[in-house]
mmCIF file of C-alpha atoms in Angstrom:
data_model
loop_
_atom_site.group_PDB
_atom_site.id
_atom_site.type_symbol
_atom_site.label_atom_id
_atom_site.label_comp_id
_atom_site.label_asym_id
_atom_site.label_seq_id
_atom_site.Cartn_x
_atom_site.Cartn_y
_atom_site.Cartn_z
ATOM 1 C CA GLY B 186 9.939 10.619 20.665
ATOM 2 C CA GLU B 187 11.631 11.384 17.395
ATOM 3 C CA ASP B 188 12.553 7.829 16.456
ATOM 4 C CA VAL B 189 10.754 5.316 14.302
ATOM 5 C CA GLU B 190 10.820 2.195 16.460
ATOM 6 C CA GLN B 191 10.952 -1.428 15.465
ATOM 7 C CA SER B 192 12.219 -4.581 17.120
ATOM 8 C CA LEU B 193 15.736 -5.562 16.096
ATOM 9 C CA PHE B 194 15.346 -9.302 15.472
ATOM 10 C CA LEU B 195 12.738 -11.783 14.314
ATOM 11 C CA SER B 196 13.215 -15.499 13.718
ATOM 12 C CA VAL B 197 10.686 -17.670 11.865
ATOM 13 C CA ARG B 198 10.591 -21.103 10.258
ATOM 14 C CA GLU B 199 10.456 -21.469 6.512
ATOM 15 C CA GLY B 200 6.844 -21.579 5.345
ATOM 16 C CA ASP B 201 5.502 -19.654 8.346
ATOM 17 C CA SER B 202 4.267 -16.064 8.232
ATOM 18 C CA SER B 203 6.495 -13.243 9.451
ATOM 19 C CA VAL B 204 5.083 -10.095 11.005
ATOM 20 C CA ILE B 205 7.361 -7.104 11.471
ATOM 21 C CA ASN B 206 5.987 -4.230 13.511
ATOM 22 C CA CYS B 207 6.847 -0.552 13.602
ATOM 23 C CA THR B 208 5.664 2.551 15.393
ATOM 24 C CA TYR B 209 6.217 5.918 13.785
ATOM 25 C CA THR B 210 6.056 9.377 15.228
ATOM 26 C CA ASP B 211 4.280 11.922 13.048
ATOM 27 C CA SER B 212 0.539 11.557 12.523
ATOM 28 C CA SER B 213 0.742 13.855 9.499
ATOM 29 C CA SER B 214 3.239 11.645 7.673
ATOM 30 C CA THR B 215 2.006 11.044 4.147
ATOM 31 C CA TYR B 216 3.676 7.813 3.081
ATOM 32 C CA LEU B 217 4.935 4.885 5.094
ATOM 33 C CA TYR B 218 7.545 2.615 3.556
ATOM 34 C CA TRP B 219 9.115 -0.770 4.007
ATOM 35 C CA TYR B 220 12.634 -1.136 2.661
ATOM 36 C CA LYS B 221 14.633 -4.369 2.480
ATOM 37 C CA GLN B 222 18.407 -4.616 2.838
ATOM 38 C CA GLU B 223 20.116 -7.830 1.761
ATOM 39 C CA PRO B 224 23.673 -8.641 2.888
ATOM 40 C CA GLY B 225 26.269 -6.426 1.251
ATOM 41 C CA ALA B 226 23.684 -4.229 -0.422
ATOM 42 C CA GLY B 227 21.906 -0.964 0.121
ATOM 43 C CA LEU B 228 18.228 -0.576 0.967
ATOM 44 C CA GLN B 229 15.623 -1.277 -1.678
ATOM 45 C CA LEU B 230 11.975 -0.242 -1.514
ATOM 46 C CA LEU B 231 9.804 -3.280 -0.893
ATOM 47 C CA THR B 232 6.381 -1.692 -0.591
ATOM 48 C CA TYR B 233 4.664 1.432 0.661
ATOM 49 C CA ILE B 234 1.264 2.617 1.827
ATOM 50 C CA PHE B 235 -0.364 6.009 1.599
ATOM 51 C CA SER B 236 -1.601 7.387 4.884
ATOM 52 C CA ASN B 237 -5.293 7.334 3.919
ATOM 53 C CA MET B 238 -5.220 3.553 3.455
ATOM 54 C CA ASP B 239 -5.603 0.869 6.119
ATOM 55 C CA MET B 240 -4.225 -2.053 4.204
ATOM 56 C CA LYS B 241 -2.270 -2.859 1.092
ATOM 57 C CA GLN B 242 -1.639 -6.313 -0.326
ATOM 58 C CA ASP B 243 1.046 -7.163 -2.858
ATOM 59 C CA GLN B 244 1.495 -10.905 -3.532
ATOM 60 C CA ARG B 245 2.999 -12.367 -0.318
ATOM 61 C CA LEU B 246 3.204 -8.970 1.379
ATOM 62 C CA THR B 247 0.465 -7.340 3.450
ATOM 63 C CA VAL B 248 0.901 -3.909 4.973
ATOM 64 C CA LEU B 249 -1.418 -2.802 7.753
ATOM 65 C CA LEU B 250 -1.627 0.801 8.933
ATOM 66 C CA ASN B 251 -3.248 1.973 12.158
ATOM 67 C CA LYS B 252 -3.090 5.759 12.010
ATOM 68 C CA LYS B 253 -4.650 6.245 15.410
ATOM 69 C CA ASP B 254 -1.892 4.275 17.107
ATOM 70 C CA LYS B 255 0.777 5.227 14.516
ATOM 71 C CA HIS B 256 1.471 1.564 14.013
ATOM 72 C CA LEU B 257 2.618 -0.073 10.801
ATOM 73 C CA SER B 258 3.154 -3.759 10.169
ATOM 74 C CA LEU B 259 4.509 -5.900 7.358
ATOM 75 C CA ARG B 260 3.335 -9.466 7.009
ATOM 76 C CA ILE B 261 5.235 -11.858 4.758
ATOM 77 C CA ALA B 262 3.274 -14.991 3.956
ATOM 78 C CA ASP B 263 5.026 -18.329 3.320
ATOM 79 C CA THR B 264 8.395 -16.924 4.373
ATOM 80 C CA GLN B 265 11.338 -18.265 2.379
ATOM 81 C CA THR B 266 15.056 -18.376 3.164
ATOM 82 C CA GLY B 267 15.517 -15.708 0.503
ATOM 83 C CA ASP B 268 13.474 -13.356 2.673
ATOM 84 C CA SER B 269 16.296 -13.272 5.240
ATOM 85 C CA ALA B 270 17.334 -9.621 5.346
ATOM 86 C CA ILE B 271 16.987 -6.419 7.353
ATOM 87 C CA TYR B 272 13.625 -4.689 6.983
ATOM 88 C CA PHE B 273 13.433 -0.942 7.569
ATOM 89 C CA CYS B 274 10.266 0.937 8.376
ATOM 90 C CA ALA B 275 10.233 4.603 7.303
ATOM 91 C CA GLU B 276 7.841 7.538 7.396
ATOM 92 C CA GLU B 277 7.675 10.449 4.983
ATOM 93 C CA ARG B 278 7.087 13.627 6.920
ATOM 94 C CA THR B 279 5.664 16.707 5.266
ATOM 95 C CA GLY B 280 7.999 19.420 4.053
ATOM 96 C CA GLY B 281 10.116 17.393 1.676
ATOM 97 C CA PHE B 282 13.295 15.369 2.135
ATOM 98 C CA LYS B 283 12.225 14.162 5.552
ATOM 99 C CA THR B 284 12.166 10.389 5.355
ATOM 100 C CA ILE B 285 12.762 9.026 8.854
ATOM 101 C CA PHE B 286 13.992 5.448 9.107
ATOM 102 C CA GLY B 287 13.953 2.973 11.949
ATOM 103 C CA ALA B 288 16.913 0.841 12.997
ATOM 104 C CA GLY B 289 15.772 -2.147 10.948
ATOM 105 C CA THR B 290 14.478 -5.593 11.923
ATOM 106 C CA ARG B 291 16.789 -8.464 11.057
ATOM 107 C CA LEU B 292 14.677 -11.399 9.871
ATOM 108 C CA PHE B 293 16.181 -14.877 10.234
ATOM 109 C CA VAL B 294 14.452 -17.674 8.349
ATOM 110 C CA LYS B 295 15.223 -21.199 9.561
ATOM 111 C CA ALA B 296 14.969 -24.026 7.067
ATOM 112 C CA GLU R 182 21.997 -3.076 -9.546
ATOM 113 C CA THR R 183 20.091 0.004 -8.361
ATOM 114 C CA GLY R 184 21.737 2.592 -10.583
ATOM 115 C CA VAL R 185 23.666 4.074 -7.652
ATOM 116 C CA THR R 186 27.340 3.194 -7.289
ATOM 117 C CA GLN R 187 29.683 3.916 -4.410
ATOM 118 C CA THR R 188 33.465 3.740 -4.159
ATOM 119 C CA PRO R 189 35.373 2.489 -2.375
ATOM 120 C CA ARG R 190 33.348 -0.392 -0.924
ATOM 121 C CA HIS R 191 35.684 -0.718 2.038
ATOM 122 C CA LEU R 192 37.962 1.857 3.629
ATOM 123 C CA VAL R 193 40.279 1.657 6.617
ATOM 124 C CA MET R 194 41.805 4.910 7.775
ATOM 125 C CA GLY R 195 43.703 6.340 10.691
ATOM 126 C CA MET R 196 42.405 9.274 12.679
ATOM 127 C CA THR R 197 44.827 11.680 11.001
ATOM 128 C CA ASN R 198 44.071 10.636 7.423
ATOM 129 C CA LYS R 199 42.023 12.487 4.841
ATOM 130 C CA LYS R 200 39.903 10.429 2.463
ATOM 131 C CA SER R 201 36.841 10.849 0.277
ATOM 132 C CA LEU R 202 33.832 8.681 -0.474
ATOM 133 C CA LYS R 203 32.289 8.886 -3.910
ATOM 134 C CA CYS R 204 28.749 8.270 -5.083
ATOM 135 C CA GLU R 205 27.383 8.342 -8.608
ATOM 136 C CA GLN R 206 23.808 7.901 -9.771
ATOM 137 C CA HIS R 207 22.771 6.968 -13.302
ATOM 138 C CA LEU R 208 19.037 7.499 -12.823
ATOM 139 C CA GLY R 209 18.613 11.138 -13.764
ATOM 140 C CA HIS R 210 17.515 12.003 -10.237
ATOM 141 C CA ASN R 211 17.605 15.487 -8.743
ATOM 142 C CA ALA R 212 18.233 14.692 -5.089
ATOM 143 C CA MET R 213 21.116 12.857 -3.433
ATOM 144 C CA TYR R 214 21.655 11.815 0.182
ATOM 145 C CA TRP R 215 24.306 10.587 2.594
ATOM 146 C CA TYR R 216 23.261 8.269 5.420
ATOM 147 C CA LYS R 217 25.185 6.656 8.257
ATOM 148 C CA GLN R 218 24.193 3.098 9.196
ATOM 149 C CA SER R 219 25.341 1.848 12.593
ATOM 150 C CA ALA R 220 24.300 -1.413 14.213
ATOM 151 C CA LYS R 221 21.114 -1.220 16.295
ATOM 152 C CA LYS R 222 20.602 2.482 15.556
ATOM 153 C CA PRO R 223 18.135 4.179 13.211
ATOM 154 C CA LEU R 224 19.466 4.982 9.805
ATOM 155 C CA GLU R 225 20.869 8.477 10.251
ATOM 156 C CA LEU R 226 20.418 11.107 7.554
ATOM 157 C CA MET R 227 23.542 13.244 7.266
ATOM 158 C CA PHE R 228 23.138 15.462 4.204
ATOM 159 C CA VAL R 229 20.654 16.066 1.406
ATOM 160 C CA TYR R 230 21.290 17.862 -1.860
ATOM 161 C CA SER R 231 18.511 18.879 -4.200
ATOM 162 C CA LEU R 232 19.466 20.265 -7.602
ATOM 163 C CA GLU R 233 23.025 20.570 -6.274
ATOM 164 C CA GLU R 234 22.014 22.768 -3.327
ATOM 165 C CA ARG R 235 22.323 21.474 0.217
ATOM 166 C CA VAL R 236 18.855 21.371 1.766
ATOM 167 C CA GLU R 237 19.471 19.326 4.908
ATOM 168 C CA ASN R 238 22.414 19.149 7.258
ATOM 169 C CA ASN R 239 21.513 17.232 10.370
ATOM 170 C CA SER R 240 24.026 18.491 12.929
ATOM 171 C CA VAL R 241 26.855 16.492 11.430
ATOM 172 C CA PRO R 242 30.364 17.160 12.803
ATOM 173 C CA SER R 243 32.526 19.337 10.583
ATOM 174 C CA ARG R 244 34.986 16.486 10.090
ATOM 175 C CA PHE R 245 32.451 15.291 7.473
ATOM 176 C CA SER R 246 32.272 17.620 4.478
ATOM 177 C CA PRO R 247 29.923 16.927 1.545
ATOM 178 C CA GLU R 248 30.349 18.101 -2.006
ATOM 179 C CA CYS R 249 27.872 17.887 -4.881
ATOM 180 C CA PRO R 250 29.494 19.155 -8.101
ATOM 181 C CA ASN R 251 26.530 18.107 -10.262
ATOM 182 C CA SER R 252 23.290 16.191 -9.915
ATOM 183 C CA SER R 253 24.951 12.848 -10.708
ATOM 184 C CA HIS R 254 27.860 12.958 -8.268
ATOM 185 C CA LEU R 255 28.143 13.279 -4.526
ATOM 186 C CA PHE R 256 31.248 13.161 -2.363
ATOM 187 C CA LEU R 257 31.836 12.889 1.352
ATOM 188 C CA HIS R 258 35.224 14.239 2.409
ATOM 189 C CA LEU R 259 36.567 12.821 5.652
ATOM 190 C CA HIS R 260 39.289 14.233 7.899
ATOM 191 C CA THR R 261 40.449 13.624 11.470
ATOM 192 C CA LEU R 262 37.732 11.053 12.083
ATOM 193 C CA GLN R 263 37.130 9.271 15.364
ATOM 194 C CA PRO R 264 36.734 5.509 15.952
ATOM 195 C CA GLU R 265 33.014 6.041 16.640
ATOM 196 C CA ASP R 266 32.654 7.209 13.032
ATOM 197 C CA SER R 267 33.201 3.616 11.903
ATOM 198 C CA ALA R 268 29.997 2.579 10.140
ATOM 199 C CA LEU R 269 28.432 1.817 6.775
ATOM 200 C CA TYR R 270 27.945 5.019 4.776
ATOM 201 C CA LEU R 271 25.107 4.823 2.303
ATOM 202 C CA CYS R 272 24.410 7.112 -0.598
ATOM 203 C CA ALA R 273 20.930 7.385 -2.081
ATOM 204 C CA SER R 274 19.170 9.334 -4.783
ATOM 205 C CA SER R 275 15.559 10.196 -5.548
ATOM 206 C CA GLN R 276 13.514 12.012 -8.131
ATOM 207 C CA GLY R 277 12.623 14.948 -5.842
ATOM 208 C CA GLY R 278 13.349 18.462 -7.033
ATOM 209 C CA LYS R 279 13.040 21.766 -5.159
ATOM 210 C CA GLY R 280 10.727 21.354 -2.177
ATOM 211 C CA GLY R 281 10.657 17.604 -2.498
ATOM 212 C CA LEU R 282 7.755 15.322 -3.321
ATOM 213 C CA SER R 283 5.423 13.596 -0.903
ATOM 214 C CA TYR R 284 6.236 10.216 -2.396
ATOM 215 C CA ASN R 285 9.960 9.956 -2.295
ATOM 216 C CA GLU R 286 11.282 6.508 -3.135
ATOM 217 C CA GLN R 287 15.004 6.494 -2.595
ATOM 218 C CA PHE R 288 17.486 4.321 -4.473
ATOM 219 C CA PHE R 289 20.478 3.270 -2.429
ATOM 220 C CA GLY R 290 24.016 2.346 -3.309
ATOM 221 C CA PRO R 291 25.706 -0.657 -1.646
ATOM 222 C CA GLY R 292 27.561 1.519 0.845
ATOM 223 C CA THR R 293 31.141 2.087 1.931
ATOM 224 C CA ARG R 294 32.182 0.158 5.023
ATOM 225 C CA LEU R 295 34.421 2.606 6.919
ATOM 226 C CA THR R 296 36.731 1.563 9.744
ATOM 227 C CA VAL R 297 38.586 4.248 11.679
ATOM 228 C CA LEU R 298 41.550 2.997 13.669
#
């Protein structure tokens, strides 16, 4: 299909790891992104991975990319209440100005 | 503060009203976007302007009319909207010029929450 797909909700306990999954659609997409949206705000780029990489680590964040299955995941280690937000997966298709977003996964962090 | 501002933050309008949403970016970017965010649906790209020329128009109803007078300002003119148009409307900007760039980080404003009665 045309849509970037991700589950709508995830609930974890503070201190646990969170894993947010996404499937994208175009195997030729160059960049895959994770954006974060906090309440009352717009989206903000959290991290990204280039399509020739399998993994990228940035402090508490780990991005895994499986190009064969067109699967992207975001792992947040030691999840904090401040991580509660909506996380959007997005793919950058070739041709310019073609960033396709998912519906967002709302992460709830329980204290 | 992302460098992208939107006004108003909230708007309630009747189906016969005409209103406009405004977006301004202070980042020196060349591309600006309008998105529609509805609950449980993918973020929907409506319009893209690059160097003040419209480069994308994703089958948006004509009751939404964009305007980009310069690279820092973007408007969305609204008229005779329907209740299903109620949503959060997000503006974004990015560095991309003509043809776009492969890496295209977008900077979003906080959105205008639109309610159509």
